[in-house]
C-alpha positions in Angstrom: 107.5 -44.3 -191.8 104.2 -45.7 -190.7 103.7 -49.3 -189.5 100.3 -50.9 -189.8 99.3 -54.1 -188.0 95.9 -55.6 -188.7 94.0 -58.3 -187.0 90.6 -59.9 -186.9 90.3 -62.0 -190.0 89.1 -65.6 -189.9 86.5 -68.1 -191.0 82.8 -67.3 -190.6 79.6 -68.7 -192.0 77.5 -66.7 -194.4 75.4 -64.2 -192.5 78.0 -63.9 -189.8 80.1 -61.0 -188.7 83.7 -60.1 -188.2 85.6 -57.0 -187.2 89.0 -56.1 -188.6 91.3 -53.7 -186.8 94.3 -51.8 -188.1 96.6 -50.1 -185.7 99.1 -47.5 -186.9 102.4 -46.5 -185.4 105.3 -44.3 -186.4 104.7 -41.0 -188.2 101.0 -41.2 -187.6 100.6 -37.4 -187.6 101.0 -37.5 -191.3 98.2 -39.9 -192.0 95.0 -38.6 -193.6 93.1 -41.5 -195.0 93.0 -45.1 -193.8 91.0 -48.0 -195.1 90.9 -51.4 -196.6 91.2 -52.9 -200.0 90.6 -56.6 -200.7 91.8 -59.1 -203.3 89.9 -62.3 -204.0 91.5 -65.2 -205.9 91.5 -64.4 -209.6 90.2 -60.9 -209.1 91.6 -57.4 -209.1 92.1 -55.5 -205.9 89.1 -53.5 -205.0 88.3 -50.7 -202.5 86.3 -51.8 -199.5 86.1 -48.7 -197.4 88.1 -45.7 -196.4 87.9 -43.0 -193.8 89.7 -39.6 -193.4 91.1 -38.1 -190.3 88.0 -35.9 -190.1 85.7 -38.8 -190.4 84.5 -38.7 -194.0 83.9 -42.2 -195.3 83.8 -43.9 -198.7 82.3 -47.4 -198.8 82.1 -49.6 -201.8 78.6 -50.3 -203.2 79.2 -54.0 -202.9 79.4 -53.7 -199.1 77.3 -50.6 -198.4 74.8 -51.3 -195.7 76.7 -54.3 -194.4 80.2 -53.0 -193.6 81.0 -50.0 -191.4 84.3 -48.3 -191.1 85.3 -46.3 -188.1 88.3 -44.6 -186.6 89.6 -44.0 -183.2 92.2 -41.3 -183.6 93.3 -41.5 -179.9 94.2 -45.1 -180.5 95.4 -44.6 -184.0 93.2 -47.5 -185.0 90.7 -48.1 -187.8 88.0 -50.7 -187.6 86.0 -52.4 -190.2 82.8 -54.0 -188.9 81.6 -56.6 -191.4 78.0 -57.9 -191.0 75.8 -60.1 -193.1 78.9 -61.6 -194.7 78.6 -63.4 -198.0 80.8 -66.0 -199.7 81.8 -63.3 -202.2 83.4 -61.3 -199.4 86.0 -64.0 -199.2 89.4 -62.3 -199.8 92.6 -61.1 -198.3 91.9 -57.7 -196.7 94.7 -55.1 -196.7 94.7 -52.1 -194.5 96.4 -49.0 -195.8 97.4 -45.5 -194.8 97.2 -42.9 -197.6 97.7 -45.7 -200.1 101.3 -45.5 -199.2 101.7 -47.9 -196.3 100.2 -51.3 -196.2 99.6 -53.9 -193.6 100.4 -57.6 -194.1 96.9 -58.6 -195.1 94.4 -60.8 -193.2 92.3 -63.6 -194.7 88.6 -63.4 -194.5 86.8 -66.6 -195.5 83.0 -66.8 -195.6 81.5 -70.3 -196.0 78.2 -70.9 -197.6 
């Protein structure tokens, strides 16, 4: 089993920044890919960004150039640096490990 605890959400004005963190514990040696999905009200869940254990990344076009995903394998933690936030980034952000384990979700609200 893998446990994920995420933090860092909140309320920010448009143009602002937030950093999400997701710390993994448990059978962490089995994890390859970690990342975030988000779900906005009335919309489907969508990929935000993902990173493999070797550092390869996949970032959604909608956030490319504004969001950066990184990983500290020594701390078993993944970070999502979100800059130039827009109101349409408002959603609940869910950290995952290999699309198998999921964190509780953290609300990100961007006001215009």
